[in-house]
PDB file of C-alpha atoms and ligand atoms in Angstrom:
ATOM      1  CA  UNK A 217     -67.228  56.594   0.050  1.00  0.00           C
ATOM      2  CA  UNK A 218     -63.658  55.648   0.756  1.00  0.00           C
ATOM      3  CA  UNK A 219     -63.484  57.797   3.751  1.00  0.00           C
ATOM      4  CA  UNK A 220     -66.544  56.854   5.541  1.00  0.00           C
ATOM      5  CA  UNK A 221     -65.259  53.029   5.244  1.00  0.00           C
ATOM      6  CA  UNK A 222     -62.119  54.534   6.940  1.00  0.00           C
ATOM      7  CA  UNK A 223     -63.928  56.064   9.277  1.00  0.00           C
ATOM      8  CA  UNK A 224     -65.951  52.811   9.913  1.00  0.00           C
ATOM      9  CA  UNK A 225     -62.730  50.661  10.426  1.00  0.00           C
ATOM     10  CA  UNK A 226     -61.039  53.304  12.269  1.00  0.00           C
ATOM     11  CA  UNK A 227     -64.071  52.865  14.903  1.00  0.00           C
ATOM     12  CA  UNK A 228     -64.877  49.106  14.739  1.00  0.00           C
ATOM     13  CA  UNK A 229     -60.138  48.829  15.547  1.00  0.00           C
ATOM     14  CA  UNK A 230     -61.115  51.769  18.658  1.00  0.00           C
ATOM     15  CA  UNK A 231     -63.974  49.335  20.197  1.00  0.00           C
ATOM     16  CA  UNK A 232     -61.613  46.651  20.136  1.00  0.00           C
ATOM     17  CA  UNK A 233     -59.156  48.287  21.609  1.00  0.00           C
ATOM     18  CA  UNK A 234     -56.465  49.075  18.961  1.00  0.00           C
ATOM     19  CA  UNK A 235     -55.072  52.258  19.115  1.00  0.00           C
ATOM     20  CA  UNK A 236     -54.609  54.032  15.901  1.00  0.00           C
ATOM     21  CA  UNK A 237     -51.182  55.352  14.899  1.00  0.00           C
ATOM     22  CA  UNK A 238     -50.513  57.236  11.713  1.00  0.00           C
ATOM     23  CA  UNK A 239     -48.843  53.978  10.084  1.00  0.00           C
ATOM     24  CA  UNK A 240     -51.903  51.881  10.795  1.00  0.00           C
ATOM     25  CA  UNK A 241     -53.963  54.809   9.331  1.00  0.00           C
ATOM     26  CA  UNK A 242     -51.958  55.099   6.106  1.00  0.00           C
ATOM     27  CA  UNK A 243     -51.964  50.844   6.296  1.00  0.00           C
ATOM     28  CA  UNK A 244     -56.122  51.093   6.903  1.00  0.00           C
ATOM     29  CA  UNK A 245     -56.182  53.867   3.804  1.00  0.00           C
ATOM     30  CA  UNK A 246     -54.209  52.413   1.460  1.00  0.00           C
ATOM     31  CA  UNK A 247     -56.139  48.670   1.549  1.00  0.00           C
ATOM     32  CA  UNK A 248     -59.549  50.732   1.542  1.00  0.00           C
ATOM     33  CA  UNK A 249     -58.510  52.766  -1.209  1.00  0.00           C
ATOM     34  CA  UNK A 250     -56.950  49.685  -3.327  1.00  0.00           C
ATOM     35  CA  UNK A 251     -58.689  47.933  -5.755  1.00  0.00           C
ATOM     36  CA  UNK A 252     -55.634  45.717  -6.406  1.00  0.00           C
ATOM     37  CA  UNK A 253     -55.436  43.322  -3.827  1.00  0.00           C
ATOM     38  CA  UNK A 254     -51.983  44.001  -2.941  1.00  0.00           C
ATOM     39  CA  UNK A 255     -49.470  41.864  -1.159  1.00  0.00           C
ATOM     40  CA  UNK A 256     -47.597  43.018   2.144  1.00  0.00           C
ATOM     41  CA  UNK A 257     -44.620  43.654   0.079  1.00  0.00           C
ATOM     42  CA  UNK A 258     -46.735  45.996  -2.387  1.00  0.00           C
ATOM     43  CA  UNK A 259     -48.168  48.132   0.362  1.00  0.00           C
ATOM     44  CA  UNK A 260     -44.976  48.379   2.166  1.00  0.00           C
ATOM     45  CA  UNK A 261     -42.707  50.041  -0.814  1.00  0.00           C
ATOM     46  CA  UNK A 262     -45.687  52.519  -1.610  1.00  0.00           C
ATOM     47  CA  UNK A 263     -45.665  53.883   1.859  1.00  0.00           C
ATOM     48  CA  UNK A 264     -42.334  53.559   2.252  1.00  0.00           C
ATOM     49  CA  UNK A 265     -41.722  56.837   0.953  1.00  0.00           C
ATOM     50  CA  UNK A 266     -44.317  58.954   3.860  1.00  0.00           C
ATOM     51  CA  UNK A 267     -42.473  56.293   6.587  1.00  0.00           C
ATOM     52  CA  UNK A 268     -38.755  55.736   6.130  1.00  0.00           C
ATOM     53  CA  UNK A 269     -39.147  54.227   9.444  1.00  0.00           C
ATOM     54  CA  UNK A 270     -41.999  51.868   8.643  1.00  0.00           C
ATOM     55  CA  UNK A 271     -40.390  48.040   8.427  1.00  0.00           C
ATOM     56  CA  UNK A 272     -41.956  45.405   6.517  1.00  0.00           C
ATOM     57  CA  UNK A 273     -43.020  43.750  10.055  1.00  0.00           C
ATOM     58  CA  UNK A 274     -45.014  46.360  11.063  1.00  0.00           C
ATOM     59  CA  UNK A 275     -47.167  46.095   7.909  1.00  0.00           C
ATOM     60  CA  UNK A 276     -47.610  42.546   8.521  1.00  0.00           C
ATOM     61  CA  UNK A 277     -48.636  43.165  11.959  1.00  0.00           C
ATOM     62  CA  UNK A 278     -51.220  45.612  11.106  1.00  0.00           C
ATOM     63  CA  UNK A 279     -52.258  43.561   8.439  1.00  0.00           C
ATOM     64  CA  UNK A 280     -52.874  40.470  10.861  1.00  0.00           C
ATOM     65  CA  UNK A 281     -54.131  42.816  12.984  1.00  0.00           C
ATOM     66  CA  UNK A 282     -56.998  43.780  10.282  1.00  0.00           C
ATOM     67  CA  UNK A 283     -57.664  40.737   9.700  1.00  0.00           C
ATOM     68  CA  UNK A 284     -58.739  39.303  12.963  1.00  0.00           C
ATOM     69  CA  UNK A 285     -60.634  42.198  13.158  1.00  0.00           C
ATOM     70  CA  UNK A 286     -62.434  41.236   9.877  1.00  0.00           C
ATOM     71  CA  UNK A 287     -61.534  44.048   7.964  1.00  0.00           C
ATOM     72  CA  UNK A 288     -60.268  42.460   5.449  1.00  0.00           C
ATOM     73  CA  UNK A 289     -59.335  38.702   3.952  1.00  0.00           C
ATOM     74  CA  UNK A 290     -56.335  37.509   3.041  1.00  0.00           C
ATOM     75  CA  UNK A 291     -56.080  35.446  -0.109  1.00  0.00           C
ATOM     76  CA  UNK A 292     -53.009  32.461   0.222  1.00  0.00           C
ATOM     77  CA  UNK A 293     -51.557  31.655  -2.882  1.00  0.00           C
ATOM     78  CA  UNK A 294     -49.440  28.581  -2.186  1.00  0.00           C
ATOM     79  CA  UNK A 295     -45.738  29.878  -2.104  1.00  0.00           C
ATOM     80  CA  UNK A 296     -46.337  32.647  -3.391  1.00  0.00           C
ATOM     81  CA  UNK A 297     -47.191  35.574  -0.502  1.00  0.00           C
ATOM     82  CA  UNK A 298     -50.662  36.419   0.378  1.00  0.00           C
ATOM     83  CA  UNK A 299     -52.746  38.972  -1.335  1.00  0.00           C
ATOM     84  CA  UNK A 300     -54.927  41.357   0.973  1.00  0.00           C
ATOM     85  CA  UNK A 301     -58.803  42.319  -0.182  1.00  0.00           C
ATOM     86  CA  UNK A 302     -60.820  45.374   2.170  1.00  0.00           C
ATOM     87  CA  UNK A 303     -63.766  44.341  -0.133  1.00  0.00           C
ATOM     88  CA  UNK A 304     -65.811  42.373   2.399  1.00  0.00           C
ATOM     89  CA  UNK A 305     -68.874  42.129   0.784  1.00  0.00           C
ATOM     90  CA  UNK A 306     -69.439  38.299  -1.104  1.00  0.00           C
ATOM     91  CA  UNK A 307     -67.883  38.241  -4.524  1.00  0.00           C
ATOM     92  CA  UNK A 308     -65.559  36.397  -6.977  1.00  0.00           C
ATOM     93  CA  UNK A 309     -62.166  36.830  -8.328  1.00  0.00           C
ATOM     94  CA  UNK A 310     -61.082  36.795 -11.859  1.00  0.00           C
ATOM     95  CA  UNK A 311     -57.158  36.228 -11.985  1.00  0.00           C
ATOM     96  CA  UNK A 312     -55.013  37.231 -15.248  1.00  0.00           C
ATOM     97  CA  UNK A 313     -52.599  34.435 -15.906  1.00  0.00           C
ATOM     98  CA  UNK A 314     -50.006  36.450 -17.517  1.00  0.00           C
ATOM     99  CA  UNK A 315     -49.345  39.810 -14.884  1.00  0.00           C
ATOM    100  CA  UNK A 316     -50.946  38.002 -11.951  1.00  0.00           C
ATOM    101  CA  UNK A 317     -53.865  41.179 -11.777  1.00  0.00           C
ATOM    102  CA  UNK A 318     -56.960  40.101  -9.788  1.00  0.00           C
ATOM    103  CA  UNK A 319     -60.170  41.942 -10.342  1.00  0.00           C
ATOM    104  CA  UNK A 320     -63.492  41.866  -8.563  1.00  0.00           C
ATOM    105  CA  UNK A 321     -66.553  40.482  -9.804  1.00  0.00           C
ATOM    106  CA  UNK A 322     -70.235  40.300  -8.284  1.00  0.00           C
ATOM    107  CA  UNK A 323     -71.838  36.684  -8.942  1.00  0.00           C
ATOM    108  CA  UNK A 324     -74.517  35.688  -6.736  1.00  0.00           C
ATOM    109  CA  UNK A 325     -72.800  33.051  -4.129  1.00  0.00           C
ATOM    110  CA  UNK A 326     -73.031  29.612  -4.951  1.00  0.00           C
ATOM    111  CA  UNK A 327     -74.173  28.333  -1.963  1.00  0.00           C
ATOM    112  CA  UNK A 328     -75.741  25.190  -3.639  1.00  0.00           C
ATOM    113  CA  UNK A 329     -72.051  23.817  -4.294  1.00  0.00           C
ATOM    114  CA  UNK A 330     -71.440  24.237  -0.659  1.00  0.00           C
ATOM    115  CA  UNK A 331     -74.512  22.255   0.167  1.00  0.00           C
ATOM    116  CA  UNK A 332     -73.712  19.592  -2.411  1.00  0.00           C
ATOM    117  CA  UNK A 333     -70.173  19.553  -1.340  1.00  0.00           C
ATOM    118  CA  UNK A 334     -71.669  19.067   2.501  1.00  0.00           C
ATOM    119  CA  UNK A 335     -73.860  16.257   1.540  1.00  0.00           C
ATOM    120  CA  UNK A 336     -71.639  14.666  -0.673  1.00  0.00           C
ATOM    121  CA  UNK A 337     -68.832  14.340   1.757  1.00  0.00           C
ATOM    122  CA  UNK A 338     -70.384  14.757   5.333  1.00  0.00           C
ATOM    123  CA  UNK A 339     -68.322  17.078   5.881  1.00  0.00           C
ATOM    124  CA  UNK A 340     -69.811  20.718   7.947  1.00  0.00           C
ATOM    125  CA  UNK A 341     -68.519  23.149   5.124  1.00  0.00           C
ATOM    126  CA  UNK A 342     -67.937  26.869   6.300  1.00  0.00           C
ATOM    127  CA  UNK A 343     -66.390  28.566   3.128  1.00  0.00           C
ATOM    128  CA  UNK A 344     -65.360  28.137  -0.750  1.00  0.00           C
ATOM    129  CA  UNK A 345     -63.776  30.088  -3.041  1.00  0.00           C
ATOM    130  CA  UNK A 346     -64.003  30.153  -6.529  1.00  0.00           C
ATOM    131  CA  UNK A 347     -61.223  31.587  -8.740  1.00  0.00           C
ATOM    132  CA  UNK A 348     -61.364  32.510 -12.366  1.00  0.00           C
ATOM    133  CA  UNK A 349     -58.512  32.802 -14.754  1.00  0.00           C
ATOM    134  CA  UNK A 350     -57.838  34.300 -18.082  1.00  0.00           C
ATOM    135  CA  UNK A 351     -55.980  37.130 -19.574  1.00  0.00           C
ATOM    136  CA  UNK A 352     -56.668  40.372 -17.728  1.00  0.00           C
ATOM    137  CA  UNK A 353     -57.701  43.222 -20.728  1.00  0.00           C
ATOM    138  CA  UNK A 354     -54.376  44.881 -20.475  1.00  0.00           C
ATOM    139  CA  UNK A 355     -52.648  42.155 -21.321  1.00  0.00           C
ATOM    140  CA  UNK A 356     -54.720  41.141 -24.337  1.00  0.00           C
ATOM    141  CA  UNK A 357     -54.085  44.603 -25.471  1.00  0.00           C
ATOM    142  CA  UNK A 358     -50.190  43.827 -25.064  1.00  0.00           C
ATOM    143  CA  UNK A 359     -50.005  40.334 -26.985  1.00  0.00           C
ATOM    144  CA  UNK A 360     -51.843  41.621 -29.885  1.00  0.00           C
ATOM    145  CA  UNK A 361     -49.044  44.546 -29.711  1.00  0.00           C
ATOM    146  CA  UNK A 362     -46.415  42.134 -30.023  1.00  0.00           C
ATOM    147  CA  UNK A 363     -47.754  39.741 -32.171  1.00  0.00           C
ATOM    148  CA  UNK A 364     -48.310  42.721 -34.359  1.00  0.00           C
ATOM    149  CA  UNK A 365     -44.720  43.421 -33.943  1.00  0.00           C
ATOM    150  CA  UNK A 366     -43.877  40.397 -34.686  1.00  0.00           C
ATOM    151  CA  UNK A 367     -45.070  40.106 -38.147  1.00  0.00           C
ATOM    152  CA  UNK A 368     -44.043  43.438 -39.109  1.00  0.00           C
TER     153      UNK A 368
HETATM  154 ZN1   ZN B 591     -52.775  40.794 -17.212  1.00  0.00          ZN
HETATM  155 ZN1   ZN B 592     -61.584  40.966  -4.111  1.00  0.00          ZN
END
Protein backbone atom coordinates (compact mmCIF):
# COMPACT_ATOMS: atom_id res chain seq x y z
CA UNK A 1 0.00 0.00 0.00
CA UNK A 2 3.00 2.08 0.91
CA UNK A 3 4.44 1.82 -2.48
CA UNK A 4 1.56 2.68 -4.59
CA UNK A 5 1.23 6.04 -2.37
CA UNK A 6 4.92 6.46 -3.44
CA UNK A 7 4.22 5.87 -6.64
CA UNK A 8 1.23 8.34 -6.49
CA UNK A 9 3.42 11.23 -5.04
CA UNK A 10 6.26 10.39 -7.16
CA UNK A 11 3.73 11.25 -10.19
CA UNK A 12 1.53 14.07 -8.77
CA UNK A 13 5.87 15.96 -7.85
CA UNK A 14 6.58 14.80 -12.03
CA UNK A 15 3.28 16.82 -13.25
CA UNK A 16 4.40 19.64 -11.36
CA UNK A 17 7.48 19.66 -12.51
CA UNK A 18 9.83 18.41 -9.72
CA UNK A 19 12.34 16.22 -10.71
CA UNK A 20 12.95 13.28 -8.54
CA UNK A 21 16.42 12.60 -7.14
CA UNK A 22 17.26 9.65 -4.97
CA UNK A 23 17.29 11.99 -1.71
CA UNK A 24 13.81 13.26 -2.43
CA UNK A 25 12.83 9.57 -3.03
CA UNK A 26 14.27 8.27 0.25
CA UNK A 27 12.67 11.89 1.83
CA UNK A 28 9.07 10.88 -0.11
CA UNK A 29 9.60 7.04 1.39
CA UNK A 30 10.48 7.61 4.61
CA UNK A 31 7.30 10.24 5.46
CA UNK A 32 4.98 7.63 3.54
CA UNK A 33 6.29 4.86 5.40
CA UNK A 34 6.20 6.78 8.96
CA UNK A 35 3.58 6.57 11.21
CA UNK A 36 5.41 8.90 13.64
CA UNK A 37 5.07 12.20 12.47
CA UNK A 38 8.61 12.99 12.53
CA UNK A 39 10.36 16.31 12.67
CA UNK A 40 13.02 17.48 9.96
CA UNK A 41 15.65 16.72 12.41
CA UNK A 42 14.25 13.00 12.89
CA UNK A 43 14.18 12.21 9.21
CA UNK A 44 17.46 13.74 8.58
CA UNK A 45 19.70 11.49 11.16
CA UNK A 46 17.81 8.26 9.89
CA UNK A 47 18.89 8.85 6.37
CA UNK A 48 21.86 10.19 7.22
CA UNK A 49 23.47 7.00 7.18
CA UNK A 50 22.36 5.99 3.01
CA UNK A 51 23.44 10.03 2.34
CA UNK A 52 26.55 11.25 4.14
CA UNK A 53 26.12 14.03 1.79
CA UNK A 54 22.50 14.83 2.54
CA UNK A 55 22.47 18.32 4.80
CA UNK A 56 19.74 19.15 7.02
CA UNK A 57 18.68 21.99 4.33
CA UNK A 58 18.02 19.79 1.77
CA UNK A 59 15.47 17.89 3.90
CA UNK A 60 13.80 21.01 4.69
CA UNK A 61 13.63 21.92 1.17
CA UNK A 62 12.08 18.79 0.08
CA UNK A 63 9.94 18.90 2.88
CA UNK A 64 8.57 22.49 1.87
CA UNK A 65 8.65 21.26 -1.30
CA UNK A 66 5.99 18.37 -0.29
CA UNK A 67 4.13 20.43 1.24
CA UNK A 68 3.10 22.95 -1.30
CA UNK A 69 2.51 20.14 -3.25
CA UNK A 70 0.00 18.84 -0.62
CA UNK A 71 1.60 15.81 0.15
CA UNK A 72 1.76 16.22 3.36
CA UNK A 73 0.95 18.84 6.47
CA UNK A 74 3.08 20.17 8.68
CA UNK A 75 2.05 20.40 12.31
CA UNK A 76 3.75 23.84 14.21
CA UNK A 77 4.29 23.36 17.66
CA UNK A 78 5.15 26.82 18.99
CA UNK A 79 9.03 26.76 19.56
CA UNK A 80 9.35 23.67 19.34
CA UNK A 81 10.13 22.45 15.40
CA UNK A 82 7.43 21.26 13.20
CA UNK A 83 6.24 17.75 12.97
CA UNK A 84 5.52 16.34 9.33
CA UNK A 85 2.18 13.94 8.70
CA UNK A 86 1.87 12.04 4.80
CA UNK A 87 -1.56 10.98 6.26
CA UNK A 88 -3.79 13.32 4.25
CA UNK A 89 -6.92 11.91 4.77
CA UNK A 90 -9.19 14.00 7.77
CA UNK A 91 -8.32 12.78 11.22
CA UNK A 92 -7.28 13.71 14.80
CA UNK A 93 -4.23 13.58 16.85
CA UNK A 94 -3.80 12.15 20.23
CA UNK A 95 -0.46 13.60 21.81
CA UNK A 96 1.38 11.73 24.87
CA UNK A 97 2.41 14.36 27.34
CA UNK A 98 5.29 12.58 28.72
CA UNK A 99 7.58 11.27 25.30
CA UNK A 100 5.88 13.79 23.02
CA UNK A 101 4.47 10.47 20.65
CA UNK A 102 1.54 11.53 18.41
CA UNK A 103 -0.77 8.88 17.12
CA UNK A 104 -3.55 8.94 14.58
CA UNK A 105 -7.06 8.67 15.24
CA UNK A 106 -10.25 8.59 12.85
CA UNK A 107 -13.19 10.84 14.39
CA UNK A 108 -15.68 12.04 12.06
CA UNK A 109 -14.72 15.97 11.45
CA UNK A 110 -16.37 18.35 13.48
CA UNK A 111 -17.45 20.58 11.09
CA UNK A 112 -20.33 21.95 13.31
CA UNK A 113 -17.60 23.74 15.60
CA UNK A 114 -16.32 25.34 12.51
CA UNK A 115 -19.75 26.58 11.64
CA UNK A 116 -20.44 27.73 15.19
CA UNK A 117 -17.06 29.22 15.41
CA UNK A 118 -18.02 31.13 11.85
CA UNK A 119 -21.24 32.40 13.13
CA UNK A 120 -20.17 33.21 16.37
CA UNK A 121 -17.36 35.43 15.31
CA UNK A 122 -18.07 36.43 11.59
CA UNK A 123 -15.22 35.33 10.82
CA UNK A 124 -14.86 32.94 7.10
CA UNK A 125 -13.19 29.87 8.93
CA UNK A 126 -11.06 27.52 6.58
CA UNK A 127 -9.48 24.96 9.09
CA UNK A 128 -9.30 23.68 12.91
CA UNK A 129 -7.47 21.35 14.58
CA UNK A 130 -8.18 19.52 17.46
CA UNK A 131 -5.44 17.97 19.65
CA UNK A 132 -5.77 15.38 22.33
CA UNK A 133 -3.43 14.72 25.16
CA UNK A 134 -2.75 12.01 27.61
CA UNK A 135 -0.21 9.42 28.31
CA UNK A 136 0.69 7.46 25.19
CA UNK A 137 0.38 3.35 26.27
CA UNK A 138 4.08 2.98 26.42
CA UNK A 139 4.48 5.28 28.81
CA UNK A 140 1.74 4.08 31.15
CA UNK A 141 3.47 0.82 30.90
CA UNK A 142 6.79 2.70 32.10
CA UNK A 143 5.33 4.69 35.24
CA UNK A 144 3.70 1.71 36.61
CA UNK A 145 7.39 0.11 36.15
CA UNK A 146 8.82 2.65 38.23
CA UNK A 147 6.35 3.22 40.63
CA UNK A 148 6.65 -0.48 41.11
CA UNK A 149 10.25 0.10 41.60
CA UNK A 150 9.75 2.46 43.74
CA UNK A 151 8.02 0.68 46.44
CA UNK A 152 10.09 -2.29 46.23
ZN1 LIG B 1 4.48 8.40 25.81
ZN1 LIG C 1 -1.47 12.39 11.74
Amino acid sequence: MANGRLMEAVETLKIQGVRMTPQRHAILNYLLSSIQHPTADEIYKSLSDNFPNMSVATVYNNLRLFREAGLIRELTYGDASSRFDANMNDHYHVICHHCGHITDFDYPVLSQVEKSASEMTGYQVNTHRLEIYGTCPMCQKELHQQKKEHLS
